[in-house]
CSV table of N, CA, C and O in Angstrom, one decimal:
chain,number,residue,atom,x,y,z
T,1,MET,N,236.2,257.9,85.6
T,1,MET,CA,235.7,258.2,84.2
T,1,MET,C,236.9,258.8,83.5
T,1,MET,O,237.5,259.8,83.8
T,2,GLY,N,237.2,258.2,82.3
T,2,GLY,CA,238.3,258.6,81.5
T,2,GLY,C,237.9,259.5,80.4
T,2,GLY,O,236.7,259.6,80.0
T,3,TYR,N,238.9,260.2,79.8
T,3,TYR,CA,238.6,261.1,78.7
T,3,TYR,C,238.8,260.3,77.4
T,3,TYR,O,239.7,259.5,77.2
T,4,SER,N,237.8,260.4,76.5
T,4,SER,CA,237.8,259.7,75.2
T,4,SER,C,238.1,260.7,74.1
T,4,SER,O,237.5,261.8,74.0
T,5,ASP,N,239.1,260.4,73.3
T,5,ASP,CA,239.5,261.2,72.2
T,5,ASP,C,239.5,260.3,70.9
T,5,ASP,O,240.5,260.0,70.4
T,6,SER,N,238.3,259.9,70.5
T,6,SER,CA,238.2,258.9,69.5
T,6,SER,C,238.7,259.4,68.1
T,6,SER,O,239.1,258.6,67.3
T,7,ASP,N,238.7,260.7,67.9
T,7,ASP,CA,239.1,261.2,66.6
T,7,ASP,C,240.6,261.6,66.5
T,7,ASP,O,241.1,262.0,65.5
T,8,GLY,N,241.3,261.4,67.7
T,8,GLY,CA,242.7,261.8,67.7
T,8,GLY,C,243.0,263.2,67.7
T,8,GLY,O,244.2,263.6,67.4
T,9,MET,N,242.0,264.1,68.0
T,9,MET,CA,242.3,265.5,67.9
T,9,MET,C,243.3,266.0,68.9
T,9,MET,O,244.1,266.8,68.5
T,10,VAL,N,243.3,265.5,70.1
T,10,VAL,CA,244.3,265.9,71.1
T,10,VAL,C,245.7,265.6,70.6
T,10,VAL,O,246.6,266.4,70.6
T,11,GLU,N,245.9,264.4,70.0
T,11,GLU,CA,247.2,264.0,69.5
T,11,GLU,C,247.6,264.9,68.4
T,11,GLU,O,248.8,265.3,68.3
T,12,ARG,N,246.7,265.2,67.5
T,12,ARG,CA,247.0,266.1,66.3
T,12,ARG,C,247.4,267.5,66.8
T,12,ARG,O,248.3,268.1,66.3
T,13,GLU,N,246.7,268.0,67.8
T,13,GLU,CA,247.0,269.4,68.3
T,13,GLU,C,248.3,269.4,69.0
T,13,GLU,O,249.1,270.3,68.9
T,14,MET,N,248.6,268.3,69.8
T,14,MET,CA,249.9,268.2,70.5
T,14,MET,C,251.0,268.1,69.4
T,14,MET,O,252.1,268.8,69.6
T,15,ALA,N,250.8,267.4,68.4
T,15,ALA,CA,251.9,267.3,67.3
T,15,ALA,C,252.0,268.6,66.6
T,15,ALA,O,253.2,269.0,66.4
T,16,ALA,N,250.9,269.3,66.4
T,16,ALA,CA,251.0,270.6,65.7
T,16,ALA,C,251.8,271.6,66.6
T,16,ALA,O,252.6,272.4,66.1
T,17,LEU,N,251.5,271.6,67.9
T,17,LEU,CA,252.2,272.4,68.8
T,17,LEU,C,253.7,272.1,68.8
T,17,LEU,O,254.6,273.0,68.7
T,18,LEU,N,254.1,270.8,68.9
T,18,LEU,CA,255.5,270.5,68.9
T,18,LEU,C,256.2,270.9,67.6
T,18,LEU,O,257.3,271.4,67.6
T,19,LEU,N,255.5,270.6,66.4
T,19,LEU,CA,256.1,271.0,65.1
T,19,LEU,C,256.2,272.5,65.0
T,19,LEU,O,257.2,273.0,64.5
T,20,GLY,N,255.2,273.2,65.5
T,20,GLY,CA,255.3,274.7,65.5
T,20,GLY,C,256.5,275.2,66.3
T,20,GLY,O,257.2,276.1,65.9
T,21,ARG,N,256.7,274.6,67.5
T,21,ARG,CA,257.9,275.0,68.3
T,21,ARG,C,259.2,274.7,67.6
T,21,ARG,O,260.1,275.5,67.6
T,22,LEU,N,259.3,273.5,67.0
T,22,LEU,CA,260.5,273.2,66.2
T,22,LEU,C,260.7,274.2,65.1
T,22,LEU,O,261.8,274.6,64.8
T,23,ALA,N,259.7,274.5,64.3
T,23,ALA,CA,259.8,275.4,63.2
T,23,ALA,C,260.2,276.8,63.7
T,23,ALA,O,261.0,277.4,63.1
T,24,LEU,N,259.6,277.3,64.8
T,24,LEU,CA,260.0,278.6,65.3
T,24,LEU,C,261.4,278.6,65.7
T,24,LEU,O,262.1,279.6,65.5
T,25,ASN,N,261.9,277.6,66.4
T,25,ASN,CA,263.3,277.5,66.8
T,25,ASN,C,264.2,277.6,65.6
T,25,ASN,O,265.2,278.3,65.6
T,26,ARG,N,263.9,276.8,64.5
T,26,ARG,CA,264.7,276.9,63.3
T,26,ARG,C,264.6,278.2,62.7
T,26,ARG,O,265.7,278.8,62.2
T,27,LEU,N,263.5,278.8,62.5
T,27,LEU,CA,263.3,280.2,62.0
T,27,LEU,C,264.1,281.2,62.8
T,27,LEU,O,264.7,282.1,62.2
T,28,ASN,N,264.0,281.1,64.1
T,28,ASN,CA,264.7,282.0,65.0
T,28,ASN,C,266.2,281.9,64.8
T,28,ASN,O,266.9,282.9,64.6
T,29,ASP,N,266.7,280.7,64.7
T,29,ASP,CA,268.1,280.5,64.4
T,29,ASP,C,268.5,281.0,63.1
T,29,ASP,O,269.6,281.7,63.0
T,30,ALA,N,267.7,280.8,62.1
T,30,ALA,CA,268.0,281.2,60.7
T,30,ALA,C,267.8,282.7,60.5
T,30,ALA,O,268.6,283.3,59.8
T,31,LEU,N,266.8,283.3,61.0
T,31,LEU,CA,266.4,284.7,60.7
T,31,LEU,C,266.6,285.7,61.8
T,31,LEU,O,266.6,286.9,61.6
T,32,GLY,N,266.8,285.1,63.0
T,32,GLY,CA,267.0,286.0,64.2
T,32,GLY,C,265.7,286.8,64.5
T,32,GLY,O,265.8,287.9,65.0
T,33,ILE,N,264.6,286.3,64.3
T,33,ILE,CA,263.3,287.0,64.6
T,33,ILE,C,263.0,286.9,66.1
T,33,ILE,O,263.2,285.8,66.7
T,34,ASP,N,262.6,288.0,66.7
T,34,ASP,CA,262.3,288.0,68.1
T,34,ASP,C,260.8,287.6,68.2
T,34,ASP,O,259.9,288.5,68.3
T,35,TRP,N,260.5,286.3,68.3
T,35,TRP,CA,259.2,285.8,68.3
T,35,TRP,C,258.4,286.3,69.5
T,35,TRP,O,257.2,286.6,69.3
T,36,PRO,N,259.0,286.4,70.7
T,36,PRO,CA,258.2,286.9,71.8
T,36,PRO,C,257.7,288.3,71.5
T,36,PRO,O,256.5,288.6,71.8
T,37,ALA,N,258.5,289.1,70.9
T,37,ALA,CA,258.1,290.5,70.6
T,37,ALA,C,257.0,290.5,69.6
T,37,ALA,O,256.0,291.3,69.7
T,38,VAL,N,257.1,289.7,68.5
T,38,VAL,CA,256.1,289.6,67.5
T,38,VAL,C,254.8,289.1,68.1
T,38,VAL,O,253.7,289.7,67.8
T,39,LEU,N,254.8,288.1,68.9
T,39,LEU,CA,253.6,287.6,69.5
T,39,LEU,C,253.0,288.6,70.5
T,39,LEU,O,251.7,288.7,70.5
T,40,GLU,N,253.8,289.3,71.2
T,40,GLU,CA,253.3,290.3,72.1
T,40,GLU,C,252.5,291.4,71.3
T,40,GLU,O,251.4,291.9,71.7
T,41,ARG,N,253.1,291.9,70.2
T,41,ARG,CA,252.4,292.9,69.4
T,41,ARG,C,251.1,292.4,68.9
T,41,ARG,O,250.1,293.1,68.9
T,42,GLN,N,251.1,291.1,68.4
T,42,GLN,CA,249.8,290.5,68.0
T,42,GLN,C,248.8,290.4,69.1
T,42,GLN,O,247.6,290.7,68.9
T,43,ALA,N,249.2,290.0,70.3
T,43,ALA,CA,248.3,289.9,71.4
T,43,ALA,C,247.8,291.3,71.8
T,43,ALA,O,246.6,291.4,72.1
T,44,VAL,N,248.6,292.3,71.8
T,44,VAL,CA,248.1,293.6,72.2
T,44,VAL,C,247.1,294.1,71.1
T,44,VAL,O,246.1,294.7,71.5
T,45,ARG,N,247.4,293.9,69.9
T,45,ARG,CA,246.4,294.2,68.8
T,45,ARG,C,245.1,293.5,69.0
T,45,ARG,O,244.0,294.1,68.9
T,46,LEU,N,245.1,292.2,69.3
T,46,LEU,CA,243.9,291.5,69.5
T,46,LEU,C,243.1,292.0,70.7
T,46,LEU,O,241.9,292.1,70.7
T,47,LEU,N,243.8,292.3,71.8
T,47,LEU,CA,243.2,292.8,73.0
T,47,LEU,C,242.5,294.2,72.7
T,47,LEU,O,241.4,294.5,73.2
T,48,LYS,N,243.2,295.0,71.9
T,48,LYS,CA,242.6,296.3,71.5
T,48,LYS,C,241.3,296.1,70.7
T,48,LYS,O,240.3,296.8,70.9
T,49,GLU,N,241.3,295.1,69.8
T,49,GLU,CA,240.1,294.8,69.1
T,49,GLU,C,239.0,294.2,70.0
T,49,GLU,O,237.8,294.6,69.8
T,50,VAL,N,239.3,293.4,70.9
T,50,VAL,CA,238.3,292.9,71.9
T,50,VAL,C,237.8,294.1,72.7
T,50,VAL,O,236.5,294.2,72.8
T,51,GLN,N,238.6,295.0,73.1
T,51,GLN,CA,238.2,296.2,73.8
T,51,GLN,C,237.2,297.0,73.0
T,51,GLN,O,236.2,297.5,73.5
T,52,SER,N,237.5,297.2,71.7
T,52,SER,CA,236.7,298.0,70.8
T,52,SER,C,235.3,297.3,70.7
T,52,SER,O,234.3,298.0,70.7
T,53,ILE,N,235.3,296.0,70.6
T,53,ILE,CA,234.0,295.3,70.5
T,53,ILE,C,233.2,295.5,71.8
T,53,ILE,O,232.0,295.8,71.8
T,54,LEU,N,233.8,295.3,72.9
T,54,LEU,CA,233.2,295.4,74.2
T,54,LEU,C,232.6,296.8,74.5
T,54,LEU,O,231.6,297.0,75.2
T,55,ARG,N,233.2,297.8,73.8
T,55,ARG,CA,232.7,299.2,74.0
T,55,ARG,C,231.6,299.6,73.1
T,55,ARG,O,231.1,300.7,73.2
T,56,ARG,N,231.2,298.7,72.2
T,56,ARG,CA,230.1,299.1,71.3
T,56,ARG,C,228.7,298.9,72.0
T,56,ARG,O,228.2,297.8,72.0
T,57,ASP,N,228.2,300.0,72.5
T,57,ASP,CA,227.0,300.0,73.2
T,57,ASP,C,225.8,299.6,72.4
T,57,ASP,O,224.8,299.2,73.0
T,58,GLU,N,225.8,299.7,71.1
T,58,GLU,CA,224.7,299.4,70.3
T,58,GLU,C,224.5,297.9,70.1
T,58,GLU,O,223.4,297.5,69.6
T,59,LEU,N,225.5,297.1,70.5
T,59,LEU,CA,225.3,295.7,70.4
T,59,LEU,C,224.7,295.0,71.6
T,59,LEU,O,224.9,295.5,72.7
T,60,THR,N,223.9,294.0,71.3
T,60,THR,CA,223.4,293.2,72.4
T,60,THR,C,224.5,292.3,72.9
T,60,THR,O,225.5,292.1,72.3
T,61,ASP,N,224.3,291.7,74.1
T,61,ASP,CA,225.2,290.7,74.6
T,61,ASP,C,225.5,289.6,73.6
T,61,ASP,O,226.6,289.2,73.4
T,62,PHE,N,224.4,289.1,73.0
T,62,PHE,CA,224.6,288.0,72.0
T,62,PHE,C,225.4,288.5,70.9
T,62,PHE,O,226.3,287.8,70.4
T,63,GLU,N,225.2,289.7,70.4
T,63,GLU,CA,226.0,290.2,69.2
T,63,GLU,C,227.4,290.4,69.6
T,63,GLU,O,228.3,290.2,68.8
T,64,ILE,N,227.7,290.8,70.9
T,64,ILE,CA,229.1,291.0,71.3
T,64,ILE,C,229.8,289.7,71.3
T,64,ILE,O,230.9,289.5,70.8
T,65,VAL,N,229.1,288.6,71.9
T,65,VAL,CA,229.7,287.3,71.9
T,65,VAL,C,230.0,286.8,70.4
T,65,VAL,O,231.1,286.3,70.2
T,66,GLU,N,229.1,287.0,69.6
T,66,GLU,CA,229.3,286.6,68.2
T,66,GLU,C,230.4,287.4,67.5
T,66,GLU,O,231.2,286.8,66.8
T,67,GLU,N,230.5,288.7,67.8
T,67,GLU,CA,231.6,289.5,67.3
T,67,GLU,C,233.0,288.9,67.8
T,67,GLU,O,233.9,288.8,67.1
T,68,LEU,N,233.0,288.6,69.1
T,68,LEU,CA,234.2,288.1,69.7
T,68,LEU,C,234.6,286.8,69.1
T,68,LEU,O,235.8,286.5,68.8
T,69,VAL,N,233.6,285.9,69.0
T,69,VAL,CA,233.9,284.6,68.4
T,69,VAL,C,234.5,284.7,67.0
T,69,VAL,O,235.4,284.1,66.6
T,70,CYS,N,233.8,285.6,66.2
T,70,CYS,CA,234.3,285.9,64.8
T,70,CYS,C,235.7,286.4,64.8
T,70,CYS,O,236.6,286.0,64.0
T,71,LEU,N,236.0,287.3,65.7
T,71,LEU,CA,237.4,287.9,65.8
T,71,LEU,C,238.4,286.8,66.2
T,71,LEU,O,239.4,286.7,65.5
T,72,PHE,N,238.1,286.0,67.1
T,72,PHE,CA,239.0,284.9,67.5
T,72,PHE,C,239.2,283.9,66.4
T,72,PHE,O,240.3,283.5,66.1
T,73,GLU,N,238.1,283.5,65.7
T,73,GLU,CA,238.2,282.6,64.6
T,73,GLU,C,239.0,283.2,63.5
T,73,GLU,O,239.9,282.5,62.8
T,74,HIS,N,238.9,284.5,63.2
T,74,HIS,CA,239.6,285.2,62.2
T,74,HIS,C,241.1,285.2,62.5
T,74,HIS,O,242.0,285.2,61.6
T,75,ASN,N,241.4,285.1,63.8
T,75,ASN,CA,242.8,285.1,64.2
T,75,ASN,C,243.3,283.7,64.5
T,75,ASN,O,244.4,283.5,65.2
T,76,GLY,N,242.6,282.7,64.1
T,76,GLY,CA,243.1,281.3,64.2
T,76,GLY,C,242.7,280.6,65.5
T,76,GLY,O,243.2,279.5,65.7
T,77,PHE,N,241.8,281.1,66.3
T,77,PHE,CA,241.4,280.4,67.5
T,77,PHE,C,240.0,279.9,67.2
T,77,PHE,O,239.0,280.6,67.0
T,78,ASP,N,239.9,278.6,67.3
T,78,ASP,CA,238.6,277.9,67.0
T,78,ASP,C,237.7,277.8,68.2
T,78,ASP,O,238.1,277.3,69.2
T,79,ALA,N,236.5,278.4,68.0
T,79,ALA,CA,235.6,278.4,69.2
T,79,ALA,C,234.8,277.1,69.2
T,79,ALA,O,234.0,276.9,70.1
T,80,GLY,N,234.9,276.3,68.2
T,80,GLY,CA,234.1,275.0,68.1
T,80,GLY,C,232.6,275.4,67.9
T,80,GLY,O,232.3,276.5,67.5
T,81,ALA,N,231.8,274.5,68.3
T,81,ALA,CA,230.4,274.6,68.0
T,81,ALA,C,229.6,275.1,69.3
T,81,ALA,O,228.4,275.3,69.3
T,82,THR,N,230.4,275.4,70.3
T,82,THR,CA,229.7,275.8,71.6
T,82,THR,C,228.9,277.1,71.5
T,82,THR,O,228.0,277.4,72.2
T,83,HIS,N,229.3,278.0,70.6
T,83,HIS,CA,228.6,279.3,70.4
T,83,HIS,C,227.5,279.2,69.4
T,83,HIS,O,226.8,280.2,69.3
T,84,ASP,N,227.3,278.1,68.7
T,84,ASP,CA,226.3,278.0,67.7
T,84,ASP,C,225.0,277.7,68.2
T,84,ASP,O,224.7,276.6,68.6
T,85,PHE,N,224.2,278.8,68.4
T,85,PHE,CA,222.8,278.6,69.0
T,85,PHE,C,221.7,278.4,68.0
T,85,PHE,O,220.6,278.2,68.4
T,86,GLY,N,222.0,278.3,66.7
T,86,GLY,CA,221.0,278.2,65.7
T,86,GLY,C,220.9,276.9,65.1
T,86,GLY,O,221.1,275.9,64.9
């Protein structure tokens, strides 16, 4: 059984990843930005926000999942339709 990608989404995502890498390399060369350090700070911030949501005892499991999905979407991570129960 093969994988079907009729809308070309996989190819677009791979192209975006490649273009992003090329852009980061150029920006790093031009500006000397320490991208690993920038990304690490953002990752730590995001993990702290996840932790904060998980510690909210007043939320139901469903509300926690919804909060996490919204957090990830707000930060550019697409959850797709898999969390849409309505």
